[in-house]
Amino acid sequence: MRRLSLFLTSALLLFSASCAAPPAEDAAPLRSELASDQQEPAPAEPAANATATTLPTVTPLPPPTETHTPLSPATPTETATSTPTPTAALTVTAEPTTAPTATPTATDSAPLPTPTPTPTTTPTATPTSTPIPATVFIRSHTSYPLDSQLVVVGELVNGAPHELFGVRVHATFFDGNGASIASAEALAVFGMLDVERAIPFRIEADVDPESVQRYELTVTFDDASIVEFRELEVSAVTVVERDGRIAVVGRLHNGHETALSSVVVAAAFYDEAGEVVDVVALSIFGETITPGAEYPFEIPLQRVGRAYANLSVQAQGQLSLF
């Protein structure tokens, strides 16, 4: 510690000596005096001068710290940049305007259930196209007395997806007490019933017409046949009176490449409502109609005066092998 204080004292002395610019001769003795151990440190006066000299060196340092204080005003400038935030809030207020427009669209979808009543009308149209069951059914029928017999006539329709053969109609007759009093059966006028085609039938029952209260009809048929059938074209149909008799006349044409035999011609008579009122048929046996040939026909009517509005004539024959 003592050496350190001596070192500091000598430094101060050298500093003050340099400021006073003493002669070179005086400086030498001082250095020798410092070298001796008995020499006491210099009085505190030169130290006070030294502190006075050091103070000016330390004082210039604070100004850099004060220069950082003006940086705080920079924060207000940043708050000015935050002013755009209100503009973002305007965009949010624009969203509610779009929301109301969405609500009308919801109300527009609500009336859509109202069109649903319209489909209800369409189902009513469907029953009209479904009178054809997937089998043979009787479309129309009626009965009338003929001498001591009861005649039942009607029309069959094929609702099956394929041709049917040997269609039979069976009739059961009941009296007023519900008892079965008679039955009769007859083949349809044609041997083949084509898909979605109608053919007439006629049953003549040996039963007292006055004792019959009601009758029931059932239909049977075959799905296949060893005989092949073809339809003939019918033209020039008219109702004529000859020698006090009424007949349906017309012409047949075989448009097939094979000859046809066992030809049957049938006429169905309808009232204004389209219901069958009578059926007459003619079988042409022993005659073969060659391909492309024409053949005249005449069907006599047994009863005169049956009221009808229109009539339909059909003809069908079997393929002739000879």
CSV table of C-alpha atoms in Angstrom, one decimal:
chain,number,residue,atom,x,y,z
A,1,MET,CA,0.0,0.0,0.0
A,2,ARG,CA,2.8,2.3,0.8
A,3,ARG,CA,4.4,1.6,-2.6
A,4,LEU,CA,1.2,2.3,-4.3
A,5,SER,CA,0.7,5.6,-2.6
A,6,LEU,CA,4.2,6.5,-3.5
A,7,PHE,CA,3.5,5.6,-7.1
A,8,LEU,CA,0.4,7.7,-7.3
A,9,THR,CA,2.2,10.6,-5.6
A,10,SER,CA,5.0,10.5,-8.0
A,11,ALA,CA,2.5,10.4,-10.9
A,12,LEU,CA,0.8,13.5,-9.7
A,13,LEU,CA,4.0,15.2,-9.1
A,14,LEU,CA,5.2,14.4,-12.6
A,15,PHE,CA,1.9,15.8,-14.0
A,16,SER,CA,2.1,19.0,-12.0
A,17,ALA,CA,5.7,19.4,-12.9
A,18,SER,CA,5.0,19.0,-16.6
A,19,CYS,CA,2.3,21.7,-16.3
A,20,ALA,CA,4.7,24.1,-14.5
A,21,ALA,CA,7.5,23.3,-17.0
A,22,PRO,CA,10.4,23.2,-14.4
A,23,PRO,CA,14.0,23.1,-15.5
A,24,ALA,CA,15.5,19.9,-16.3
A,25,GLU,CA,18.0,20.2,-13.5
A,26,ASP,CA,15.3,20.3,-10.8
A,27,ALA,CA,13.5,17.2,-12.1
A,28,ALA,CA,16.5,14.9,-11.6
A,29,PRO,CA,16.8,15.4,-7.9
A,30,LEU,CA,13.0,14.8,-7.4
A,31,ARG,CA,13.3,11.3,-9.1
A,32,SER,CA,16.2,10.5,-6.7
A,33,GLU,CA,14.2,11.7,-3.8
A,34,LEU,CA,11.3,9.4,-4.7
A,35,ALA,CA,13.6,6.5,-4.9
A,36,SER,CA,14.6,6.7,-1.3
A,37,ASP,CA,12.4,4.8,1.2
A,38,GLN,CA,12.4,7.5,3.8
A,39,GLN,CA,10.6,10.0,1.6
A,40,GLU,CA,7.0,10.6,2.8
A,41,PRO,CA,4.2,11.2,0.3
A,42,ALA,CA,3.6,14.6,-0.9
A,43,PRO,CA,1.2,16.8,0.9
A,44,ALA,CA,-2.5,16.5,0.0
A,45,GLU,CA,-2.5,19.8,-1.9
A,46,PRO,CA,-1.1,18.4,-5.1
A,47,ALA,CA,-3.7,15.5,-4.8
A,48,ALA,CA,-6.5,18.1,-4.7
A,49,ASN,CA,-5.1,19.7,-7.8
A,50,ALA,CA,-5.2,16.2,-9.4
A,51,THR,CA,-8.8,15.7,-8.5
A,52,ALA,CA,-9.6,19.0,-9.9
A,53,THR,CA,-7.9,18.0,-13.1
A,54,THR,CA,-9.7,14.7,-13.4
A,55,LEU,CA,-13.2,16.2,-12.9
A,56,PRO,CA,-13.2,17.8,-16.3
A,57,THR,CA,-12.3,14.5,-17.9
A,58,VAL,CA,-15.3,12.6,-16.2
A,59,THR,CA,-17.9,15.3,-16.8
A,60,PRO,CA,-18.2,15.0,-20.6
A,61,LEU,CA,-19.5,11.4,-20.3
A,62,PRO,CA,-23.1,12.2,-19.1
A,63,PRO,CA,-24.2,13.9,-22.4
A,64,PRO,CA,-24.4,10.6,-24.3
A,65,THR,CA,-27.0,9.4,-21.7
A,66,GLU,CA,-29.1,12.5,-22.1
A,67,THR,CA,-29.1,12.0,-25.9
A,68,HIS,CA,-31.2,8.8,-25.5
A,69,THR,CA,-34.0,10.7,-23.7
A,70,PRO,CA,-35.3,12.4,-26.9
A,71,LEU,CA,-36.0,8.8,-28.2
A,72,SER,CA,-39.2,8.7,-26.1
A,73,PRO,CA,-41.1,11.1,-28.4
A,74,ALA,CA,-40.8,8.3,-31.1
A,75,THR,CA,-43.5,6.4,-29.3
A,76,PRO,CA,-46.2,9.0,-30.1
A,77,THR,CA,-45.3,8.6,-33.8
A,78,GLU,CA,-46.1,4.9,-33.6
A,79,THR,CA,-49.6,5.7,-32.1
A,80,ALA,CA,-50.2,7.7,-35.2
A,81,THR,CA,-49.7,4.6,-37.2
A,82,SER,CA,-52.4,2.7,-35.1
A,83,THR,CA,-55.0,5.2,-36.5
A,84,PRO,CA,-55.8,2.8,-39.5
A,85,THR,CA,-57.5,0.4,-36.9
A,86,PRO,CA,-60.8,2.3,-37.1
A,87,THR,CA,-61.0,1.5,-40.9
A,88,ALA,CA,-60.9,-2.2,-40.1
A,89,ALA,CA,-63.9,-1.7,-37.8
A,90,LEU,CA,-65.9,-0.4,-40.8
A,91,THR,CA,-65.4,-3.7,-42.6
A,92,VAL,CA,-66.9,-5.5,-39.7
A,93,THR,CA,-70.0,-3.2,-39.8
A,94,ALA,CA,-70.3,-4.1,-43.5
A,95,GLU,CA,-70.8,-7.8,-42.6
A,96,PRO,CA,-74.2,-7.3,-40.9
A,97,THR,CA,-75.5,-5.9,-44.2
A,98,THR,CA,-74.7,-9.2,-45.9
A,99,ALA,CA,-76.4,-11.1,-43.0
A,100,PRO,CA,-79.9,-9.6,-43.6
A,101,THR,CA,-79.7,-10.5,-47.3
A,102,ALA,CA,-79.1,-14.1,-46.3
A,103,THR,CA,-82.4,-14.1,-44.3
A,104,PRO,CA,-84.6,-13.3,-47.3
A,105,THR,CA,-83.0,-16.3,-49.1
A,106,ALA,CA,-84.1,-18.5,-46.2
A,107,THR,CA,-87.6,-17.2,-46.6
A,108,ASP,CA,-87.5,-17.9,-50.3
A,109,SER,CA,-86.7,-21.6,-49.6
A,110,ALA,CA,-89.7,-21.9,-47.3
A,111,PRO,CA,-92.4,-21.5,-50.1
A,112,LEU,CA,-90.8,-24.5,-51.9
A,113,PRO,CA,-93.1,-27.0,-49.9
A,114,THR,CA,-96.1,-25.4,-51.7
A,115,PRO,CA,-95.3,-27.0,-55.1
A,116,THR,CA,-95.6,-30.4,-53.3
A,117,PRO,CA,-99.4,-30.4,-53.8
A,118,THR,CA,-98.8,-30.5,-57.6
A,119,PRO,CA,-97.2,-34.0,-57.4
A,120,THR,CA,-100.4,-35.1,-55.7
A,121,THR,CA,-102.3,-34.5,-58.9
A,122,THR,CA,-99.9,-36.7,-60.8
A,123,PRO,CA,-100.7,-39.8,-58.8
A,124,THR,CA,-104.3,-39.5,-59.9
A,125,ALA,CA,-103.0,-39.8,-63.5
A,126,THR,CA,-101.2,-43.1,-62.6
A,127,PRO,CA,-104.3,-45.1,-61.8
A,128,THR,CA,-105.5,-44.3,-65.3
A,129,SER,CA,-102.5,-46.1,-66.9
A,130,THR,CA,-102.7,-49.0,-64.5
A,131,PRO,CA,-106.0,-50.7,-65.5
A,132,ILE,CA,-103.8,-53.5,-66.9
A,133,PRO,CA,-102.9,-56.1,-64.3
A,134,ALA,CA,-100.0,-58.4,-65.0
A,135,THR,CA,-102.4,-61.2,-66.2
A,136,VAL,CA,-105.5,-61.6,-68.2
A,137,PHE,CA,-108.5,-59.7,-67.0
A,138,ILE,CA,-112.0,-59.0,-68.2
A,139,ARG,CA,-112.3,-55.4,-69.3
A,140,SER,CA,-116.0,-55.3,-70.0
A,141,HIS,CA,-118.9,-57.8,-70.0
A,142,THR,CA,-122.7,-58.0,-70.2
A,143,SER,CA,-125.5,-60.6,-70.6
A,144,TYR,CA,-128.8,-60.8,-72.5
A,145,PRO,CA,-131.5,-63.5,-73.0
A,146,LEU,CA,-131.6,-65.4,-76.3
A,147,ASP,CA,-134.6,-67.7,-76.6
A,148,SER,CA,-134.2,-70.1,-73.7
A,149,GLN,CA,-130.5,-69.3,-73.1
A,150,LEU,CA,-128.5,-66.6,-71.4
A,151,VAL,CA,-125.7,-65.1,-73.5
A,152,VAL,CA,-122.7,-63.5,-71.7
A,153,VAL,CA,-120.4,-61.4,-73.9
A,154,GLY,CA,-117.3,-59.4,-73.0
A,155,GLU,CA,-113.7,-58.5,-73.8
A,156,LEU,CA,-110.4,-59.9,-72.4
A,157,VAL,CA,-107.2,-57.9,-72.1
A,158,ASN,CA,-103.7,-59.5,-71.8
A,159,GLY,CA,-101.7,-57.7,-69.2
A,160,ALA,CA,-98.9,-60.3,-69.1
A,161,PRO,CA,-95.5,-59.6,-70.6
A,162,HIS,CA,-95.9,-62.4,-73.2
A,163,GLU,CA,-98.5,-64.0,-75.5
A,164,LEU,CA,-101.1,-66.3,-73.9
A,165,PHE,CA,-102.9,-69.2,-75.6
A,166,GLY,CA,-106.2,-71.1,-75.2
A,167,VAL,CA,-107.9,-68.5,-73.0
A,168,ARG,CA,-111.1,-69.8,-71.4
A,169,VAL,CA,-113.9,-67.9,-69.6
A,170,HIS,CA,-115.9,-69.9,-67.1
A,171,ALA,CA,-119.3,-68.6,-65.9
A,172,THR,CA,-121.2,-69.6,-62.8
A,173,PHE,CA,-124.8,-68.6,-62.4
A,174,PHE,CA,-126.7,-68.0,-59.1
A,175,ASP,CA,-130.4,-67.7,-58.2
A,176,GLY,CA,-131.9,-65.2,-55.8
A,177,ASN,CA,-131.0,-67.4,-52.8
A,178,GLY,CA,-127.3,-67.4,-53.8
A,179,ALA,CA,-127.4,-71.0,-54.9
A,180,SER,CA,-125.4,-72.0,-58.0
A,181,ILE,CA,-127.9,-73.2,-60.7
A,182,ALA,CA,-125.7,-73.5,-63.8
A,183,SER,CA,-122.3,-73.1,-65.3
A,184,ALA,CA,-120.9,-72.7,-68.8
A,185,GLU,CA,-117.5,-72.3,-70.4
A,186,ALA,CA,-116.2,-71.0,-73.7
A,187,LEU,CA,-112.9,-70.3,-75.4
A,188,ALA,CA,-112.1,-66.7,-76.4
A,189,VAL,CA,-112.8,-66.2,-80.1
A,190,PHE,CA,-109.0,-66.4,-80.9
A,191,GLY,CA,-106.5,-69.0,-80.0
A,192,MET,CA,-103.8,-66.5,-79.1
A,193,LEU,CA,-104.0,-63.4,-77.0
A,194,ASP,CA,-101.2,-61.0,-77.8
A,195,VAL,CA,-99.5,-58.7,-75.3
A,196,GLU,CA,-101.7,-55.7,-74.3
A,197,ARG,CA,-104.3,-56.7,-76.9
A,198,ALA,CA,-108.1,-57.2,-76.3
A,199,ILE,CA,-110.1,-60.1,-77.8
A,200,PRO,CA,-113.8,-60.8,-77.3
A,201,PHE,CA,-115.6,-63.8,-75.8
A,202,ARG,CA,-119.1,-65.2,-76.0
A,203,ILE,CA,-120.7,-67.7,-73.7
A,204,GLU,CA,-124.1,-69.3,-74.3
A,205,ALA,CA,-125.5,-70.9,-71.2
A,206,ASP,CA,-128.4,-73.4,-71.1
A,207,VAL,CA,-130.2,-71.7,-68.1
A,208,ASP,CA,-133.5,-70.0,-67.7
A,209,PRO,CA,-132.6,-66.3,-67.9
A,210,GLU,CA,-135.4,-65.3,-65.5
A,211,SER,CA,-134.0,-67.6,-62.7
A,212,VAL,CA,-130.5,-66.0,-62.9
A,213,GLN,CA,-129.9,-63.4,-60.2
A,214,ARG,CA,-126.2,-63.0,-60.8
A,215,TYR,CA,-123.1,-64.7,-62.4
A,216,GLU,CA,-119.4,-64.9,-61.8
A,217,LEU,CA,-116.7,-65.1,-64.4
A,218,THR,CA,-113.2,-66.7,-64.1
A,219,VAL,CA,-110.4,-66.9,-66.7
A,220,THR,CA,-107.9,-69.6,-67.3
A,221,PHE,CA,-105.1,-69.8,-70.0
A,222,ASP,CA,-102.0,-71.5,-71.2
A,223,ASP,CA,-98.5,-70.0,-71.5
A,224,ALA,CA,-97.5,-71.9,-74.5
A,225,SER,CA,-98.9,-73.6,-77.6
A,226,ILE,CA,-97.7,-76.0,-80.3
A,227,VAL,CA,-99.7,-74.1,-82.9
A,228,GLU,CA,-98.6,-70.7,-84.2
A,229,PHE,CA,-101.1,-67.9,-84.9
A,230,ARG,CA,-101.0,-64.8,-87.1
A,231,GLU,CA,-103.3,-61.9,-87.4
A,232,LEU,CA,-104.9,-60.9,-90.7
A,233,GLU,CA,-105.5,-57.4,-91.9
A,234,VAL,CA,-109.2,-56.4,-92.0
A,235,SER,CA,-110.5,-53.8,-94.4
A,236,ALA,CA,-113.8,-52.5,-96.0
A,237,VAL,CA,-115.9,-53.3,-93.0
A,238,THR,CA,-119.6,-52.4,-93.2
A,239,VAL,CA,-123.0,-53.5,-91.9
A,240,VAL,CA,-125.4,-54.5,-94.7
A,241,GLU,CA,-128.9,-56.0,-95.0
A,242,ARG,CA,-129.4,-58.9,-97.4
A,243,ASP,CA,-132.7,-60.7,-97.8
A,244,GLY,CA,-134.0,-59.4,-94.5
A,245,ARG,CA,-130.9,-60.4,-92.7
A,246,ILE,CA,-128.2,-58.1,-91.3
A,247,ALA,CA,-124.6,-59.0,-91.7
A,248,VAL,CA,-121.1,-57.6,-91.2
A,249,VAL,CA,-119.1,-57.8,-94.4
A,250,GLY,CA,-115.4,-56.9,-95.2
A,251,ARG,CA,-112.2,-58.2,-96.7
A,252,LEU,CA,-109.2,-60.1,-95.2
A,253,HIS,CA,-105.6,-59.8,-96.3
A,254,ASN,CA,-102.8,-62.2,-95.5
A,255,GLY,CA,-99.7,-60.0,-95.2
A,256,HIS,CA,-97.4,-62.9,-94.0
A,257,GLU,CA,-95.0,-65.1,-95.9
A,258,THR,CA,-96.8,-68.3,-95.0
A,259,ALA,CA,-100.4,-69.5,-95.7
A,260,LEU,CA,-103.0,-69.2,-93.0
A,261,SER,CA,-105.8,-71.7,-92.3
A,262,SER,CA,-108.6,-72.1,-89.7
A,263,VAL,CA,-109.2,-68.4,-89.9
A,264,VAL,CA,-111.6,-66.9,-87.3
A,265,VAL,CA,-113.3,-63.4,-87.9
A,266,ALA,CA,-114.9,-61.7,-84.9
A,267,ALA,CA,-116.9,-58.5,-84.5
A,268,ALA,CA,-117.4,-56.8,-81.2
A,269,PHE,CA,-120.1,-54.2,-80.8
A,270,TYR,CA,-119.8,-51.3,-78.2
A,271,ASP,CA,-122.1,-48.8,-76.8
A,272,GLU,CA,-121.4,-45.0,-76.4
A,273,ALA,CA,-119.6,-45.7,-73.1
A,274,GLY,CA,-117.3,-48.2,-74.8
A,275,GLU,CA,-118.8,-51.3,-73.1
A,276,VAL,CA,-119.3,-54.5,-75.1
A,277,VAL,CA,-123.0,-55.1,-76.0
A,278,ASP,CA,-122.6,-58.0,-78.3
A,279,VAL,CA,-120.0,-60.3,-80.0
A,280,VAL,CA,-120.4,-62.4,-83.1
A,281,ALA,CA,-117.8,-64.7,-84.7
A,282,LEU,CA,-117.3,-66.6,-87.9
A,283,SER,CA,-115.0,-69.6,-88.4
A,284,ILE,CA,-113.7,-70.2,-92.0
A,285,PHE,CA,-112.9,-73.9,-92.1
A,286,GLY,CA,-111.4,-75.7,-95.1
A,287,GLU,CA,-110.1,-72.5,-96.6
A,288,THR,CA,-106.4,-71.5,-96.8
A,289,ILE,CA,-105.5,-67.9,-97.5
A,290,THR,CA,-102.1,-67.8,-99.3
A,291,PRO,CA,-99.5,-65.1,-98.7
A,292,GLY,CA,-100.5,-61.8,-100.1
A,293,ALA,CA,-104.0,-63.0,-101.0
A,294,GLU,CA,-107.4,-61.3,-100.0
A,295,TYR,CA,-110.5,-63.1,-98.9
A,296,PRO,CA,-114.1,-61.6,-98.5
A,297,PHE,CA,-116.1,-62.5,-95.3
A,298,GLU,CA,-119.7,-62.1,-94.2
A,299,ILE,CA,-120.8,-62.5,-90.5
A,300,PRO,CA,-124.6,-62.9,-90.1
A,301,LEU,CA,-126.1,-61.2,-87.1
A,302,GLN,CA,-128.7,-63.4,-85.3
A,303,ARG,CA,-130.4,-60.5,-83.5
A,304,VAL,CA,-131.7,-57.4,-85.1
A,305,GLY,CA,-132.1,-54.1,-83.2
A,306,ARG,CA,-129.3,-54.4,-80.5
A,307,ALA,CA,-128.3,-50.8,-80.0
A,308,TYR,CA,-124.6,-50.1,-80.5
A,309,ALA,CA,-122.4,-47.1,-81.3
A,310,ASN,CA,-119.5,-48.7,-83.1
A,311,LEU,CA,-117.9,-52.0,-83.8
A,312,SER,CA,-114.5,-53.6,-84.2
A,313,VAL,CA,-113.6,-56.5,-86.4
A,314,GLN,CA,-110.5,-58.7,-85.9
A,315,ALA,CA,-109.2,-61.9,-87.7
A,316,GLN,CA,-106.7,-64.5,-86.8
A,317,GLY,CA,-105.5,-67.7,-88.4
A,318,GLN,CA,-103.1,-70.6,-87.9
A,319,LEU,CA,-99.9,-71.3,-89.8
A,320,SER,CA,-100.7,-73.8,-92.4
A,321,LEU,CA,-98.1,-76.6,-92.8
A,322,PHE,CA,-99.5,-77.7,-96.2
